Coordinates of N, CA and C in Angstrom, one line a residue:
Chain A
G1 N -22.4 4.3 18.3 CA -23.3 3.7 18.0 C -22.2 2.3 17.3
A2 N -23.0 1.4 16.6 CA -22.7 -0.2 17.4 C -21.2 0.7 16.3
G3 N -20.0 -1.1 16.9 CA -19.1 -0.9 16.4 C -18.7 -1.9 15.1
V4 N -17.2 -2.5 15.2 CA -17.1 -4.1 13.7 C -17.7 -4.8 14.6
S5 N -18.4 -5.8 15.0 CA -18.6 -7.0 15.1 C -19.0 -8.0 14.6
Q6 N -17.7 -8.9 15.3 CA -17.6 -10.4 14.5 C -18.0 -11.1 15.4
S7 N -18.3 -12.7 14.3 CA -19.0 -13.7 15.4 C -18.2 -14.9 14.3
P8 N -17.9 -16.5 14.9 CA -18.4 -16.2 16.5 C -17.3 -15.4 16.9
R9 N -17.4 -15.4 18.0 CA -15.9 -15.0 19.6 C -15.5 -16.1 19.3
Y10 N -15.3 -17.4 19.5 CA -14.4 -18.2 19.8 C -15.0 -19.4 19.5
K11 N -14.2 -20.0 18.3 CA -14.1 -21.5 16.9 C -13.6 -22.4 17.6
V12 N -13.4 -23.2 17.8 CA -12.7 -24.9 18.1 C -13.4 -25.6 16.8
A13 N -11.7 -25.9 16.0 CA -12.8 -26.4 14.9 C -11.5 -28.2 14.8
K14 N -11.5 -29.4 14.2 CA -10.5 -30.3 14.4 C -10.7 -29.5 12.8
R15 N -8.7 -30.6 12.8 CA -8.3 -30.4 11.5 C -9.2 -30.9 10.5
G16 N -9.1 -30.4 9.6 CA -9.1 -30.5 8.3 C -10.7 -30.0 8.2
Q17 N -11.3 -29.5 9.2 CA -12.3 -28.9 9.0 C -12.7 -27.8 8.4
D18 N -13.8 -27.3 7.7 CA -13.5 -25.7 7.5 C -14.7 -25.1 8.1
V19 N -13.8 -24.3 8.5 CA -14.5 -22.9 9.3 C -15.0 -21.1 8.3
A20 N -16.0 -20.6 8.6 CA -16.5 -19.6 8.2 C -16.6 -18.2 8.9
L21 N -15.9 -17.5 9.7 CA -15.6 -16.6 9.8 C -16.6 -14.8 9.5
R22 N -17.8 -14.6 10.2 CA -17.8 -13.0 9.9 C -17.6 -12.5 10.3
C23 N -17.8 -10.9 9.5 CA -17.4 -9.5 10.2 C -18.5 -8.8 9.5
D24 N -19.3 -8.6 10.0 CA -19.4 -7.4 10.5 C -19.1 -5.3 10.3
P25 N -19.2 -4.7 9.8 CA -18.3 -3.6 9.7 C -19.3 -2.4 9.9
I26 N -18.7 -1.1 10.4 CA -19.5 -0.1 10.5 C -20.5 0.0 9.3
S27 N -21.9 0.6 9.9 CA -22.5 1.2 8.3 C -22.1 1.8 7.5
G28 N -21.7 1.8 6.6 CA -21.0 2.9 5.9 C -19.5 2.6 5.5
H29 N -18.9 1.9 6.5 CA -17.9 2.0 5.6 C -17.3 1.5 4.8
V30 N -16.7 2.0 3.9 CA -16.5 1.8 2.6 C -14.9 0.4 2.6
S31 N -14.0 0.1 3.0 CA -13.0 -0.2 3.4 C -13.3 -1.1 4.5
L32 N -12.5 -2.4 4.4 CA -12.8 -3.7 5.5 C -11.4 -4.6 4.6
F33 N -10.5 -5.2 6.4 CA -9.9 -5.2 5.8 C -9.3 -7.0 7.0
W34 N -9.4 -7.3 6.5 CA -8.9 -8.9 8.2 C -7.3 -8.6 7.4
Y35 N -6.8 -9.5 9.2 CA -6.0 -9.9 9.8 C -6.2 -11.1 10.4
Q36 N -4.8 -11.1 10.0 CA -4.2 -12.7 11.6 C -3.1 -12.7 12.4
Q37 N -3.7 -12.6 13.9 CA -2.3 -12.3 15.0 C -3.0 -13.8 15.6
A38 N -1.4 -13.9 15.3 CA -1.1 -15.4 16.3 C -0.8 -14.1 18.0
L39 N -0.4 -15.7 18.7 CA -0.4 -15.8 20.7 C 0.6 -14.2 20.8
G40 N 1.0 -13.3 21.1 CA 2.0 -12.8 21.3 C 2.2 -11.5 20.3
Q41 N 2.1 -12.1 18.9 CA 2.1 -11.2 17.8 C 1.5 -10.0 17.7
G42 N 1.8 -9.1 16.4 CA 1.0 -8.2 16.3 C 0.2 -8.4 15.4
P43 N -0.9 -7.8 14.5 CA -1.8 -8.6 13.7 C -1.2 -8.5 12.3
E44 N -1.1 -9.5 11.4 CA -0.8 -9.4 9.5 C -1.7 -9.3 8.9
F45 N -1.7 -8.3 7.8 CA -2.5 -8.7 7.3 C -3.2 -9.4 6.1
L46 N -4.3 -10.0 6.3 CA -4.6 -10.9 5.3 C -4.8 -10.4 3.2
T47 N -6.3 -9.5 3.7 CA -6.8 -9.0 2.8 C -7.4 -7.5 3.1
Y48 N -7.8 -7.4 2.0 CA -8.7 -5.6 0.9 C -9.5 -5.6 0.7
F49 N -10.7 -5.4 1.3 CA -11.7 -4.9 0.5 C -11.9 -3.9 0.1
Q50 N -12.2 -3.0 -0.8 CA -13.1 -2.0 -1.4 C -14.1 -1.6 -1.7
N51 N -15.3 -1.6 -0.9 CA -16.9 -2.3 -1.4 C -16.9 -3.5 -1.4
E52 N -17.3 -4.2 -2.8 CA -17.3 -6.1 -3.0 C -16.1 -5.9 -3.5
A53 N -15.0 -5.1 -4.2 CA -13.9 -5.4 -4.3 C -12.8 -5.3 -3.5
Q54 N -12.6 -6.8 -3.4 CA -11.1 -7.5 -2.9 C -10.1 -6.6 -4.2
L55 N -9.2 -6.2 -3.3 CA -8.1 -5.4 -4.2 C -6.9 -5.9 -3.5
D56 N -6.9 -6.2 -2.6 CA -5.4 -6.9 -2.1 C -6.0 -8.3 -1.3
K57 N -5.1 -9.1 -1.8 CA -5.4 -10.5 -1.1 C -3.5 -10.8 -0.8
S58 N -2.8 -10.2 -1.4 CA -1.7 -11.0 -1.1 C -1.3 -11.3 0.2
G59 N -1.9 -11.0 1.3 CA -1.5 -11.5 2.5 C -1.9 -13.5 3.2
L60 N -3.3 -13.4 2.0 CA -3.6 -14.7 2.1 C -2.7 -15.9 2.5
P61 N -2.0 -16.9 3.3 CA -1.6 -17.1 3.3 C -0.7 -18.5 2.7
S62 N -2.9 -19.1 1.9 CA -2.5 -19.8 1.3 C -3.8 -19.9 1.1
D63 N -4.0 -21.5 -0.7 CA -5.4 -21.8 -1.1 C -6.3 -21.6 0.0
R64 N -6.3 -22.2 0.8 CA -7.0 -22.4 2.1 C -7.8 -21.0 2.2
F65 N -6.8 -20.7 2.3 CA -8.2 -19.3 2.8 C -8.9 -18.2 1.6
F66 N -9.9 -18.2 2.1 CA -10.7 -17.3 0.9 C -11.2 -16.7 1.5
A67 N -11.5 -15.0 1.3 CA -12.8 -13.9 1.7 C -13.6 -13.3 0.9
E68 N -14.7 -12.5 1.4 CA -16.3 -12.3 0.5 C -16.4 -11.2 0.8
R69 N -17.6 -10.2 0.4 CA -18.1 -9.5 0.8 C -18.5 -8.8 -0.3
P70 N -19.9 -9.9 -0.9 CA -20.3 -9.6 -2.2 C -20.7 -8.4 -1.8
E71 N -22.2 -8.0 -1.1 CA -22.5 -6.7 -1.4 C -22.6 -6.0 -0.9
G72 N -20.3 -5.7 -0.2 CA -19.7 -4.5 0.2 C -20.4 -4.9 1.9
S73 N -20.5 -5.2 2.6 CA -20.8 -4.7 3.9 C -19.8 -5.4 4.6
V74 N -21.2 -6.5 5.0 CA -20.6 -7.5 5.5 C -19.1 -8.8 5.0
S75 N -18.9 -9.2 5.5 CA -17.2 -10.1 5.1 C -17.8 -11.4 5.5
T76 N -16.9 -12.3 4.9 CA -17.0 -13.9 5.6 C -15.2 -14.0 5.0
L77 N -14.8 -14.3 6.1 CA -12.9 -15.2 6.5 C -13.8 -17.3 6.2
K78 N -13.4 -18.0 4.7 CA -13.7 -19.1 4.9 C -12.2 -19.3 5.1
I79 N -12.3 -20.4 5.5 CA -10.9 -20.8 5.8 C -10.8 -22.9 5.4
Q80 N -10.6 -23.4 4.5 CA -10.7 -24.7 4.5 C -9.5 -25.5 4.6
R81 N -10.2 -26.8 5.2 CA -9.4 -28.1 6.0 C -8.2 -27.1 6.9
T82 N -9.0 -26.6 8.0 CA -7.8 -26.5 9.1 C -7.1 -27.1 9.4
Q83 N -5.8 -26.6 9.6 CA -4.7 -26.5 10.0 C -3.8 -26.0 11.4
Q84 N -3.7 -26.5 11.8 CA -2.9 -26.9 13.7 C -2.8 -25.3 13.4
E85 N -1.7 -24.8 12.9 CA -0.9 -23.6 12.3 C -2.2 -22.2 11.8
D86 N -3.2 -22.7 11.5 CA -4.2 -21.7 11.6 C -4.3 -21.0 12.3
S87 N -4.3 -21.8 14.0 CA -5.0 -21.3 15.4 C -4.2 -19.9 15.4
A88 N -5.0 -18.4 15.4 CA -5.1 -17.6 15.7 C -6.1 -16.9 16.4
V89 N -6.2 -15.3 16.5 CA -6.7 -14.5 16.1 C -7.4 -14.0 14.8
Y90 N -8.4 -13.8 14.3 CA -8.7 -13.9 12.9 C -9.4 -11.9 13.2
L91 N -9.1 -11.0 12.8 CA -9.5 -9.3 13.2 C -9.9 -8.7 12.3
C92 N -11.2 -8.3 12.9 CA -11.6 -7.5 11.2 C -11.5 -6.1 11.5
A93 N -11.0 -5.3 10.4 CA -11.3 -3.7 10.1 C -11.7 -3.1 9.6
S94 N -12.6 -2.0 9.3 CA -13.5 -1.1 8.8 C -12.9 0.7 8.6
S95 N -13.2 0.6 7.7 CA -12.7 2.5 7.5 C -13.6 3.1 6.8
L96 N -13.7 4.2 7.0 CA -15.1 5.3 6.1 C -14.2 5.7 5.2
R97 N -12.4 5.7 5.3 CA -12.3 5.8 4.0 C -12.1 5.0 2.3
R98 N -11.7 5.2 1.4 CA -11.4 4.5 0.5 C -9.9 3.8 0.6
Q99 N -8.7 4.6 0.9 CA -7.5 4.6 0.1 C -7.1 3.8 1.6
S100 N -6.1 2.6 1.5 CA -6.3 1.8 2.2 C -4.3 1.6 3.0
P101 N -4.0 1.9 3.6 CA -5.2 2.2 4.5 C -5.7 2.8 5.5
S102 N -6.2 3.0 5.9 CA -6.3 4.0 6.8 C -6.3 5.0 8.2
Y103 N -6.2 6.1 9.0 CA -6.0 5.9 10.1 C -7.0 5.6 10.6
E104 N -8.2 5.8 9.7 CA -9.8 6.0 11.4 C -9.6 4.1 10.7
Q105 N -9.0 3.7 11.3 CA -9.8 1.9 10.8 C -9.6 1.3 12.6
Y106 N -11.4 1.1 11.9 CA -12.0 0.5 13.3 C -12.0 -1.5 13.7
F107 N -11.1 -1.7 14.5 CA -11.2 -3.3 14.8 C -12.1 -3.6 15.8
G108 N -12.6 -4.7 15.3 CA -13.9 -5.8 15.8 C -13.2 -6.3 17.5
P109 N -13.9 -7.4 17.4 CA -13.4 -7.9 18.9 C -12.2 -8.9 18.1
G110 N -12.4 -9.8 17.2 CA -12.1 -11.3 16.8 C -12.4 -12.3 17.0
T111 N -12.2 -12.7 16.3 CA -12.5 -14.5 16.1 C -11.1 -15.1 16.8
R112 N -11.7 -16.0 17.9 CA -9.9 -16.8 18.2 C -10.5 -17.9 18.0
L113 N -10.0 -18.2 16.9 CA -9.4 -20.1 15.7 C -9.0 -20.9 17.0
T114 N -9.1 -21.6 17.3 CA -8.2 -23.2 18.0 C -8.6 -23.9 17.3
V115 N -7.4 -24.9 16.1 CA -7.7 -25.6 15.3 C -7.4 -27.1 16.2
T116 N -7.0 -28.1 16.4 CA -7.0 -28.5 17.5 C -6.6 -30.6 16.6
Chain B
G1 N 9.3 5.2 33.5 CA 9.7 3.5 32.8 C 9.9 3.5 30.8
E2 N 10.7 2.7 30.5 CA 11.4 2.3 29.2 C 11.1 1.0 29.2
S3 N 11.0 0.8 27.7 CA 10.8 -0.3 27.4 C 12.1 0.1 25.7
V4 N 12.8 -1.4 25.1 CA 13.1 -0.8 24.1 C 12.4 -1.5 23.2
G5 N 11.5 -2.2 23.3 CA 9.8 -2.5 21.7 C 10.2 -3.9 21.7
L6 N 10.7 -4.4 20.6 CA 11.2 -5.3 19.9 C 12.0 -6.6 21.0
H7 N 12.9 -5.7 21.7 CA 14.1 -6.5 22.4 C 13.3 -6.8 24.1
L8 N 12.5 -6.0 24.3 CA 11.8 -6.2 25.9 C 10.2 -6.0 26.1
P9 N 9.4 -6.9 25.3 CA 8.4 -6.5 25.3 C 7.7 -6.3 26.7
T10 N 8.0 -6.4 27.9 CA 6.9 -5.6 28.8 C 7.5 -4.8 30.0
L11 N 7.2 -3.4 29.7 CA 7.5 -2.5 30.8 C 6.0 -2.5 32.1
S12 N 6.6 -2.2 33.5 CA 5.9 -2.7 34.4 C 6.2 -1.5 34.8
V13 N 5.2 -0.1 35.0 CA 5.2 1.2 35.8 C 4.8 1.6 36.5
Q14 N 5.5 2.4 38.0 CA 4.0 2.9 39.1 C 3.1 4.1 38.4
E15 N 2.2 3.8 38.2 CA 0.8 4.7 38.7 C 1.0 6.2 39.1
G16 N 0.9 7.4 38.1 CA 1.5 8.3 38.0 C 2.6 8.9 37.2
D17 N 3.4 7.6 37.4 CA 5.2 7.9 35.9 C 4.6 8.3 34.7
N18 N 6.0 8.6 34.2 CA 5.6 8.4 32.9 C 5.7 7.2 32.3
S19 N 6.1 6.9 30.9 CA 5.6 5.5 30.6 C 6.2 6.1 29.2
I20 N 7.3 5.1 28.6 CA 7.8 5.7 27.0 C 8.3 3.9 26.5
I21 N 7.2 4.3 25.7 CA 7.5 2.5 24.6 C 7.5 2.8 23.1
N22 N 8.9 2.2 23.6 CA 10.0 2.3 22.2 C 9.3 1.1 21.2
C23 N 9.9 0.9 19.2 CA 9.4 0.2 18.2 C 10.7 1.1 17.2
A24 N 11.3 -0.2 16.6 CA 11.7 -0.3 15.1 C 11.2 -0.5 15.0
Y25 N 11.3 0.6 13.9 CA 10.9 0.1 12.3 C 11.7 -0.1 11.3
S26 N 11.2 -0.9 10.2 CA 12.0 -1.4 9.3 C 12.4 -0.9 8.4
N27 N 11.1 -0.6 7.2 CA 10.9 -0.1 5.9 C 11.5 1.7 6.1
S28 N 12.4 2.4 5.2 CA 12.5 3.9 5.2 C 11.0 4.4 4.3
A29 N 11.1 3.7 3.5 CA 9.5 4.1 2.5 C 8.3 4.1 3.0
S30 N 8.2 3.3 4.4 CA 6.8 4.3 5.2 C 6.8 5.2 5.1
D31 N 5.3 5.3 5.0 CA 5.2 7.0 5.5 C 3.7 7.5 6.2
Y32 N 3.4 6.0 7.0 CA 2.9 7.2 8.3 C 2.7 5.6 9.1
F33 N 2.4 5.9 10.3 CA 3.0 5.5 11.6 C 1.6 5.9 12.3
I34 N 1.4 4.1 13.4 CA 0.4 4.8 14.0 C 0.3 3.9 15.2
W35 N -0.1 3.9 17.0 CA 0.4 3.8 18.0 C -1.1 3.0 18.4
Y36 N -1.2 1.7 18.6 CA -2.3 1.4 19.2 C -2.1 0.4 20.3
K37 N -3.4 0.2 21.1 CA -3.4 -0.1 22.6 C -4.4 -1.3 22.4
Q38 N -4.1 -2.8 22.8 CA -4.4 -3.3 22.6 C -4.9 -4.4 24.2
E39 N -6.2 -4.1 24.6 CA -6.6 -4.3 25.9 C -7.1 -6.4 25.4
S40 N -6.8 -6.8 26.7 CA -7.0 -8.6 27.0 C -8.7 -8.7 25.8
G41 N -9.0 -9.7 24.4 CA -9.7 -9.5 24.3 C -10.6 -8.8 23.6
K42 N -9.3 -7.6 22.9 CA -10.7 -6.8 22.5 C -9.0 -6.5 21.0
G43 N -9.8 -5.7 19.8 CA -9.2 -5.8 19.3 C -8.2 -4.0 19.1
P44 N -7.0 -4.1 18.4 CA -6.4 -2.9 18.4 C -6.9 -2.0 18.0
Q45 N -6.6 -0.3 19.6 CA -7.7 0.6 19.6 C -6.3 1.7 18.8
F46 N -7.0 2.7 18.0 CA -6.8 3.8 17.1 C -5.6 4.8 18.7
I47 N -4.9 4.6 18.7 CA -3.9 5.8 19.8 C -3.2 7.3 19.6
I48 N -3.2 6.7 18.8 CA -2.3 8.6 17.8 C -1.5 7.9 16.6
D49 N -1.1 8.3 15.6 CA -0.9 8.3 14.2 C 0.5 10.0 14.2
I50 N 1.0 9.1 13.2 CA 2.0 10.4 12.6 C 2.0 10.3 11.2
R51 N 2.4 11.3 10.6 CA 3.1 11.0 9.3 C 4.7 11.5 8.9
S52 N 5.0 10.4 7.9 CA 6.8 10.4 8.2 C 7.4 12.1 7.6
N53 N 6.2 13.4 7.9 CA 7.4 14.8 7.1 C 6.5 15.2 8.8
M54 N 6.8 14.2 10.0 CA 6.7 15.7 11.1 C 8.1 14.2 11.9
D55 N 8.1 15.2 13.0 CA 9.0 14.3 14.0 C 8.4 14.3 15.0
K56 N 7.6 15.4 15.4 CA 6.5 15.1 17.2 C 4.7 15.6 16.5
R57 N 4.1 14.7 17.7 CA 2.7 15.0 17.6 C 2.7 14.7 18.9
Q58 N 1.8 15.5 19.1 CA 0.7 15.2 20.8 C -0.3 14.8 20.8
G59 N -0.4 14.4 21.9 CA -2.3 14.1 21.9 C -2.9 14.1 23.2
Q60 N -4.1 13.8 23.7 CA -3.9 13.5 24.9 C -2.7 13.0 25.8
R61 N -2.6 12.8 26.9 CA -1.9 12.1 27.2 C -0.7 11.6 26.7
V62 N -0.3 11.4 25.5 CA 0.0 10.8 24.7 C 1.1 11.4 24.2
T63 N 2.3 10.8 23.7 CA 2.6 12.5 22.5 C 3.5 10.8 21.9
V64 N 3.3 11.0 20.1 CA 4.7 10.0 19.7 C 5.4 10.4 18.8
L65 N 7.3 10.7 19.3 CA 8.0 11.4 18.3 C 8.3 9.9 17.4
L66 N 8.8 10.4 16.2 CA 9.4 9.7 15.5 C 11.3 10.1 14.4
N67 N 12.0 9.3 14.6 CA 12.7 10.0 14.4 C 12.9 9.0 13.2
K68 N 13.3 9.2 11.8 CA 13.0 8.4 10.6 C 15.5 7.9 10.1
T69 N 16.1 9.4 11.0 CA 17.4 8.2 10.8 C 17.4 7.6 11.0
V70 N 16.8 6.4 12.0 CA 16.7 5.7 12.5 C 16.1 4.8 13.2
K71 N 14.8 5.2 12.2 CA 13.7 4.5 11.6 C 13.7 3.6 13.4
H72 N 13.5 4.8 13.9 CA 12.6 4.4 15.5 C 11.5 5.5 16.0
L73 N 10.7 4.7 16.3 CA 9.1 5.5 16.5 C 9.0 5.3 18.5
S74 N 8.7 6.7 19.6 CA 8.2 6.0 21.0 C 6.7 6.3 21.1
L75 N 6.5 6.2 22.2 CA 5.3 6.9 22.6 C 4.8 7.4 24.3
Q76 N 5.0 8.4 24.3 CA 4.9 8.6 25.7 C 3.8 9.0 25.9
I77 N 3.5 8.3 27.0 CA 2.5 8.5 28.1 C 2.2 9.1 29.4
A78 N 1.5 10.3 29.5 CA 2.0 10.5 30.3 C 0.9 10.6 31.6
A79 N 2.0 10.8 33.5 CA 0.5 10.1 34.3 C 0.0 8.9 33.7
T80 N 0.5 7.7 34.0 CA 0.4 6.5 33.8 C -0.7 5.9 34.6
Q81 N -1.8 5.0 33.7 CA -2.6 5.0 34.6 C -3.5 3.3 35.0
P82 N -3.7 2.3 35.7 CA -4.0 1.3 35.4 C -5.1 1.1 34.9
G83 N -5.6 2.3 34.3 CA -6.8 1.7 32.6 C -5.4 1.7 31.3
D84 N -4.0 2.5 31.6 CA -3.2 2.6 30.7 C -2.5 1.1 30.4
S85 N -3.3 -0.3 31.0 CA -2.5 -1.2 31.5 C -3.0 -2.7 29.8
A86 N -2.4 -2.3 29.2 CA -2.8 -3.1 27.7 C -0.9 -3.4 26.9
V87 N -1.3 -4.2 25.9 CA -0.6 -4.3 24.8 C -0.2 -3.2 23.6
Y88 N 0.4 -2.8 23.5 CA 1.6 -1.5 22.3 C 1.5 -1.6 21.2
F89 N 1.2 -1.5 20.0 CA 1.5 -1.9 19.7 C 1.6 -0.7 17.7
C90 N 3.2 -0.8 17.5 CA 3.1 0.3 16.1 C 3.4 0.0 15.1
A91 N 2.8 0.5 14.2 CA 2.1 -0.6 12.7 C 2.7 0.8 12.0
E92 N 3.2 0.6 11.0 CA 3.7 1.3 9.8 C 3.5 1.0 8.3
R93 N 2.8 2.1 7.9 CA 2.1 1.8 6.1 C 3.1 1.7 5.3
R94 N 3.2 0.9 4.9 CA 4.1 1.3 3.0 C 2.9 0.6 2.3
M95 N 3.1 1.3 0.9 CA 2.6 2.2 0.1 C 3.1 0.4 -0.8
L96 N 2.2 0.1 -1.4 CA 2.4 -1.0 -2.7 C 2.7 -0.4 -3.8
I97 N 4.2 -0.9 -4.1 CA 4.7 -0.5 -5.5 C 4.0 -0.2 -7.1
G98 N 3.9 1.1 -6.9 CA 3.0 1.9 -8.3 C 1.1 1.2 -7.9
S99 N 1.1 1.6 -6.6 CA -0.2 1.5 -6.4 C -1.0 2.2 -5.7
T100 N -2.0 2.2 -5.6 CA -2.6 3.9 -4.4 C -2.6 3.0 -3.0
L101 N -2.6 1.7 -3.1 CA -2.8 1.0 -1.7 C -1.6 0.4 -1.0
G102 N -1.6 0.8 -0.2 CA -0.9 0.4 0.9 C -1.2 -0.6 2.4
R103 N -0.4 -0.9 3.4 CA -0.7 -1.9 3.6 C 0.2 -2.3 5.3
L104 N -0.9 -2.0 6.7 CA 0.1 -2.1 8.4 C 0.6 -2.7 8.4
Y105 N 2.1 -3.0 8.8 CA 2.8 -3.3 9.2 C 3.1 -3.8 10.9
F106 N 2.4 -4.3 11.9 CA 2.8 -4.0 13.1 C 3.8 -5.6 13.1
G107 N 4.3 -3.9 14.5 CA 5.1 -4.8 15.8 C 5.5 -5.8 17.0
R108 N 5.6 -6.1 17.2 CA 6.0 -6.7 18.1 C 4.6 -7.0 18.9
G109 N 4.8 -5.9 19.4 CA 4.4 -5.3 20.7 C 4.7 -5.0 22.3
T110 N 4.1 -4.6 22.7 CA 5.3 -4.2 24.0 C 3.7 -4.3 25.3
Q111 N 3.8 -5.5 26.4 CA 3.2 -5.6 27.7 C 2.5 -4.1 28.4
L112 N 2.4 -3.1 28.3 CA 2.6 -2.2 29.2 C 1.7 -2.7 30.6
T113 N 2.4 -2.6 31.7 CA 1.5 -2.8 33.7 C 2.1 -2.3 34.3
V114 N 0.4 -1.1 34.5 CA 0.8 0.4 36.0 C 0.4 0.0 37.0
W115 N 1.9 -0.6 37.8 CA 0.6 -0.5 39.2 C 0.1 0.4 39.9
P116 N -0.8 0.0 40.9 CA -1.6 1.4 41.6 C -0.1 1.6 43.3

């Protein structure tokens, strides 16, 4: 079956532009996570959804970051007025279980964002 | 071959040798630990997990050891193969105070290279 997919895979944005990153989780997965992974580092938690409810957004680094999952499936991470420090790989993960985070967390391939 | 995790982020081993990847975690309240494998251009892939009430767990060719006294985690890979070449991350789960929600915190990662 299909895994977690993310689009675009690569995004180059000029500083100040807005970007939207999409995540298609595995069908039927309740939990959805966004992570930010800087070069050479481990992923860092950004936010968590249980169905359409955003239960934890305390990892979002600033109010320029916004995530939504309006119908409890596809999620979008939006970054407004991008800055160079936003350059990173943005990973999405989904899990069948409700509790966060669970062991059966499946990651997508990520979107590599480069802000010039 | 053996790495010291955060202080030696690379490990090179000969095909067929055993590998040991180490990780020091920071929070004694962490209740659950996961090892992930991340190949270039891909998202992290679950390898094996262990709960804090265990000190050893075995999978196929992999063993995770947990020493809570010194807050140390290790991943042992038996008969390492070229396909094992990747970055390996340990992750610890910390539950949010007063909540059923938790969050994964990833270590820096160790690059494992297997030579034929």
